[in-house]
Amino acid sequence: MEQYLQYVVNGVQQGAIYAIIAVGYTMVYGVLRMINFAHGEVYMLGAFVAHLCVINGLYGLGSDNPPAWGIAAMVLTCMAACMAIGILIERLAYRPVRNAPRLIALITAIGMSFLLQNLALLWFQASPKYASVESVSRSLSLGGISISLGQLILLVSSLGMMFVLRILVMKTNFGRGMRAVSEDMGAASLMGVNVDKVILGTFAIGAALAGAGGAMTAAFVASPITPYFGFMPGLKAFVSAVLGGIGNIPGAVLGGLLLGVIEAFVAGNPALSPYRDAVAFAVLILVLMVRPAGLLGRATAEKV
Amino acid sequence: MDIKRALVASFAMLAVAGLIGCNSGGSGSGKIGGGSSAESRLAERNKERKRDKAPDPVQDKIVIGVYGDFTGTNSTFGQDTKEGVAIALEEANAAGGVLGLPIEVVEEDTRTDQTQARNAVTKLIQKDKVLAVLGEVASSMSIAGGKVCDQYGVPMITPSSTNPKVTDIGQYIFRVCFLDDFQGTSMARYAVNDLGIKKIAILYDVESDYSVGLKDFFKAELAKLGGEVTHELSFKPADTDYRSQLTTIKNSKAEAIYIPGYYKSVGSIARQARELGISAKLLGGDGWSSSELIPGAGGPGKALEGAYFTDHFSALDPNEDVQNFVKKYEAKFKKKPSALAALAYDAAKVLFQSIESAGSQDRAKLRDAIANIKDFKGVTGTFSINEHGDVLKTITIVQVKGNEFVMVKTLEP
Amino acid sequence: MKRNLVLVGYMAITVGILLGADAFVSYLLSSERLNLAYYRAYIQVPLYYVTLAVSLNLINGITGQFSLGHAGFVCVGAYLSAGFSYYYSEGWVQNFAPSVQPMAQGAFLFVAALIGGLSAAGAGLLVGIPCLRLRGDYLAIATLGFGEIIRIIFENTQAQGERFGFGGARGFNDVPMWAGNGFFWNALLAVACIAVCRNFLKSTHGLAFLAVREDEVAAEAMGINTTRYKTLAFIIGAAFAGMAGTIFAHQEGVVAPRSFSVEISIMVVAMVVLGGQGSITGAIVAGAGLTALSEALRFMPKFEAIGREFSPSDLRMVVFALVLILAMIFRQQGLFGHREIGWKSFRFRRRKPEAA
């Protein structure tokens, strides 16, 4: 029993990372109907920014026991940097192809993903980099289930961010604009919504979340960072977004957590362990068979 | 034309082609290494084959090709290799080059893609007119590139491909690293005989041929010695979270975990294992050997303290050559060399020494010179190249203590 | 009957031309004086990608079904045909007298290609049927998933040799290299693939495919069995991908699961889109062009900037990515849009008004 609970805990933590990336995927899809393949790379860049903060000893991170505000400041820096990167990508690469057929935008995003990976490779080289904050690797034990402090912080803060996002989308003017654009871009612009601004904002928020995810994974889970750090999580996040119903923010969170937990159980099973990704995809396909628009997605009626 | 007819037509077209039996331009029968016994391997290697003529090497300098993954998912290892070669190159050129000629290295990228590996090697031979080739880390890439080298009769030394098949390709292919079986079995023996551990769990990288090879031989030897593999779980190089696999291992009461992976993943695995409260000993292979290992595990004295792995050398080795290499590498790249870098350095040194003893830029003579390397004192140990093109060298069991890898035992081949 | 004869005639001519071309190219490449052997990289690998791009174009461009799992079909074809050759037929082939060896190898390779093609077509059917309920991006991710599942299954197969297996991560070694330098077979397959796709488009079926792409609901309402056409597109596209995999396996001699990663599927989609969705000419040009580009970039000059030396191996993929992005921004319909270049575009000099 303990073992299974431990799987759940592990899975939820990994799932929270998927979710925080998936939210960005799903928001961009919501407003533009476009799969932003470069989103995983923004997550990777977030981790590299965290690495830069740590090696330069910003915010007191150079010491053995960095202050809590320093860690928070680091995550915020990564969010800001990624926001800037997200905005840049949108302006330079995606805006020119916004009115092109959707697959054109997809290939642009794929090109962007290649580009960011290889620029990161040029800058940071291939050997793994670290941005771990050692003081949070203390593990807590709750009745036989262990969780590290870092994992806990990651979990709580990513869920917190998702909650803030929910408020942002549901209660603010910007959020209303975003929802309007995702219903119908043309109509929204006729109603006085500044579509360009909304799209830019969507990219900025998504990128900031991915940046936070990257920074927290690097700092709290102590993962080695390489230019390919974002590819697989990005792909998994995309799967999560589709699993939950792409375009739907709570769906992305649900999909991410679900995928994380499923993977945890499969990875821990000796017979299934090597097939982990295959099982994840199989679950996705099965869910889509039953609910073609994902778990929380709306089944839209065919327009004739 | 309807669909059926179109399909029939296309198949028929292929059939016609098949019957005409057009198999032109063949590079000869490509079958290598039918069995795995020493004799059959040797027979494969020495089989007569028609070789195409490669352009003569550049004469006014010595040009060496290096191919590896420099931009793909395995670029970490390609980079290490490149850096190891760079040190050897610098040394050789500072000493006046080889045969009185300066040496130049041309790098080509494979992105761990078979077709690109082949193209890269073909380009090195045909366009850059290299004398010999160094490369690849991943065995599947070395096999793809090695076939091209053998076809043109260009000597190739792979620094770190451990699959026996690589040197079975032909007489022009050599290696300077252990084979899978030696490392896997050595660690199993050490665990059972010296550490007295019999219940061992395995956590391996399912996408890496190196990891799978070591795992298979470790498992086989452990079974022979009466040990027991409690669980065999896998991860992928892109993973960041290994806790689920470790949770299963924790409940299996294994006394040790064998992790034949690369240092990139091992650090995280170790620290997550400790965070979960696993106290089992950690065992590994030469993929661990890197200065990045300890930082990845949370620093000296932390998660990897007391772990054992099989290695070629220890950076602590008082041997002058080793210290010299480590110092130069640190000065240039601001980090300690990994085993991959050290192997690449040795491979380059073997090549340079062989060119010197061959006396000219003749590839066939160079091949013989490499095959005749005896008691070469490299930084990864003293070794000779045997008739399979493989090396015989002692294996070192090292233990992680603080920030150092301390030699605890050496095993003869 | 007469039409069939004509067809056979065409095929014989094609094969003849290809044989001639093969002999010519082989001569050029192997000539020591000309020293062109490297250019093989610009011929044989691009031909492989042309087959992949044109076959995916049938699914993706012509029928409008967004598939991201093409590498999975190549994987099935490569592994199963290699298994057939390695375990069941190599022994037979070696019994033939040396003089007829090449012919026997060719014949067996043909059978292997059939097996590769059929097994991949089976996989296409398997993927096609459940995925038919899905549309657009949902279909994309489902096919991507299938592609990965296929690859992972082969990655975990028993090590080769001891028992029947495909070598797992260590790669399936010692596949008989019957395809020789691969030029002839790749060219033949590419021509066959182009011919089949082109003839489809010209037939009434082609109109049905296009109708499915343009408006599925309307097509269904017009009495087109959209399910049938979508499945058919998947099956035929997959079959050609599987045959390409067969040739790949028998020319490389090693099949490693890495060669069929998502990245390959993504690249092939990029080729189709870059060429102009639905344009066979575009798929050919983009397939050959992108592969050749990534090779050509090996010859970039070295240069120094910001105190560092940048070698081509560092910058190759950066430039490649930039070219991809810029091409998309400046050619939003792809290189060829929906247009084709064929004999007609040369024959009729008169400009016809663009159809609306």
Tab-separated table of N, CA, C and O in Angstrom, chain C residues 73-83 116 119 166 172 175 241-250 255 260:
chain	number	residue	atom	x	y	z
C	73	PHE	N	5.925	3.362	-39.438
C	73	PHE	CA	5.685	2.443	-40.560
C	73	PHE	C	7.003	1.996	-41.177
C	73	PHE	O	7.175	0.833	-41.537
C	74	VAL	N	7.929	2.943	-41.281
C	74	VAL	CA	9.247	2.596	-41.806
C	74	VAL	C	9.885	1.552	-40.894
C	74	VAL	O	10.494	0.581	-41.349
C	75	CYS	N	9.695	1.759	-39.606
C	75	CYS	CA	10.272	0.871	-38.595
C	75	CYS	C	9.736	-0.551	-38.761
C	75	CYS	O	10.502	-1.518	-38.808
C	76	VAL	N	8.416	-0.694	-38.876
C	76	VAL	CA	7.819	-2.021	-39.051
C	76	VAL	C	8.397	-2.691	-40.293
C	76	VAL	O	8.843	-3.845	-40.262
C	77	GLY	N	8.397	-1.944	-41.397
C	77	GLY	CA	8.885	-2.514	-42.648
C	77	GLY	C	10.340	-2.930	-42.548
C	77	GLY	O	10.723	-4.023	-42.973
C	78	ALA	N	11.155	-2.067	-41.947
C	78	ALA	CA	12.584	-2.349	-41.859
C	78	ALA	C	12.832	-3.588	-41.003
C	78	ALA	O	13.544	-4.505	-41.406
C	79	TYR	N	12.219	-3.649	-39.851
C	79	TYR	CA	12.501	-4.744	-38.928
C	79	TYR	C	11.967	-6.078	-39.429
C	79	TYR	O	12.670	-7.086	-39.395
C	80	LEU	N	10.707	-6.077	-39.882
C	80	LEU	CA	10.136	-7.371	-40.259
C	80	LEU	C	10.807	-7.923	-41.514
C	80	LEU	O	11.087	-9.121	-41.596
C	81	SER	N	11.102	-7.044	-42.469
C	81	SER	CA	11.758	-7.562	-43.667
C	81	SER	C	13.176	-8.014	-43.331
C	81	SER	O	13.649	-9.042	-43.836
C	82	ALA	N	13.837	-7.269	-42.442
C	82	ALA	CA	15.191	-7.663	-42.050
C	82	ALA	C	15.147	-9.002	-41.319
C	82	ALA	O	16.014	-9.859	-41.517
C	83	GLY	N	14.119	-9.189	-40.499
C	83	GLY	CA	13.962	-10.461	-39.791
C	83	GLY	C	13.778	-11.605	-40.778
C	83	GLY	O	14.401	-12.663	-40.654
C	116	GLY	N	7.927	-6.310	-46.083
C	116	GLY	CA	8.019	-5.024	-45.404
C	116	GLY	C	6.820	-4.151	-45.722
C	116	GLY	O	6.204	-3.565	-44.838
C	119	SER	N	3.545	-5.681	-44.212
C	119	SER	CA	3.445	-5.548	-42.755
C	119	SER	C	3.197	-4.100	-42.366
C	119	SER	O	2.415	-3.813	-41.460
C	166	PHE	N	15.049	-8.997	-32.252
C	166	PHE	CA	15.496	-7.922	-33.136
C	166	PHE	C	16.595	-7.068	-32.524
C	166	PHE	O	16.818	-5.947	-32.923
C	172	PHE	N	19.681	-4.315	-34.761
C	172	PHE	CA	19.568	-5.597	-35.443
C	172	PHE	C	20.730	-5.647	-36.423
C	172	PHE	O	20.726	-4.979	-37.448
C	175	VAL	N	22.102	-7.664	-41.050
C	175	VAL	CA	21.078	-7.794	-42.078
C	175	VAL	C	21.812	-7.908	-43.409
C	175	VAL	O	22.719	-7.122	-43.673
C	241	ALA	N	6.130	3.411	-47.136
C	241	ALA	CA	7.089	3.691	-46.067
C	241	ALA	C	7.773	2.399	-45.630
C	241	ALA	O	8.987	2.359	-45.408
C	242	GLY	N	6.974	1.322	-45.533
C	242	GLY	CA	7.542	0.037	-45.123
C	242	GLY	C	8.553	-0.476	-46.122
C	242	GLY	O	9.604	-1.002	-45.751
C	243	MET	N	8.253	-0.292	-47.407
C	243	MET	CA	9.206	-0.740	-48.426
C	243	MET	C	10.476	0.104	-48.371
C	243	MET	O	11.585	-0.412	-48.538
C	244	ALA	N	10.302	1.396	-48.123
C	244	ALA	CA	11.493	2.240	-47.976
C	244	ALA	C	12.334	1.731	-46.809
C	244	ALA	O	13.571	1.696	-46.879
C	245	GLY	N	11.640	1.316	-45.726
C	245	GLY	CA	12.346	0.758	-44.580
C	245	GLY	C	13.111	-0.498	-44.955
C	245	GLY	O	14.242	-0.720	-44.506
C	246	THR	N	12.488	-1.326	-45.802
C	246	THR	CA	13.156	-2.556	-46.245
C	246	THR	C	14.463	-2.233	-46.948
C	246	THR	O	15.505	-2.818	-46.649
C	247	ILE	N	14.391	-1.306	-47.894
C	247	ILE	CA	15.593	-0.946	-48.642
C	247	ILE	C	16.641	-0.378	-47.684
C	247	ILE	O	17.823	-0.721	-47.747
C	248	PHE	N	16.167	0.458	-46.784
C	248	PHE	CA	17.061	1.064	-45.790
C	248	PHE	C	17.808	-0.026	-45.013
C	248	PHE	O	19.034	0.001	-44.894
C	249	ALA	N	17.047	-1.011	-44.521
C	249	ALA	CA	17.661	-2.069	-43.716
C	249	ALA	C	18.672	-2.854	-44.536
C	249	ALA	O	19.755	-3.187	-44.049
C	250	HIS	N	18.334	-3.138	-45.801
C	250	HIS	CA	19.200	-4.003	-46.597
C	250	HIS	C	20.339	-3.263	-47.254
C	250	HIS	O	21.137	-3.843	-47.955
C	255	VAL	N	19.943	-2.215	-38.322
C	255	VAL	CA	18.757	-1.419	-38.054
C	255	VAL	C	18.749	-1.120	-36.562
C	255	VAL	O	18.747	-2.037	-35.751
C	260	PHE	N	14.320	5.506	-36.186
C	260	PHE	CA	12.897	5.701	-36.476
C	260	PHE	C	12.249	6.569	-35.418
C	260	PHE	O	11.109	6.358	-35.031
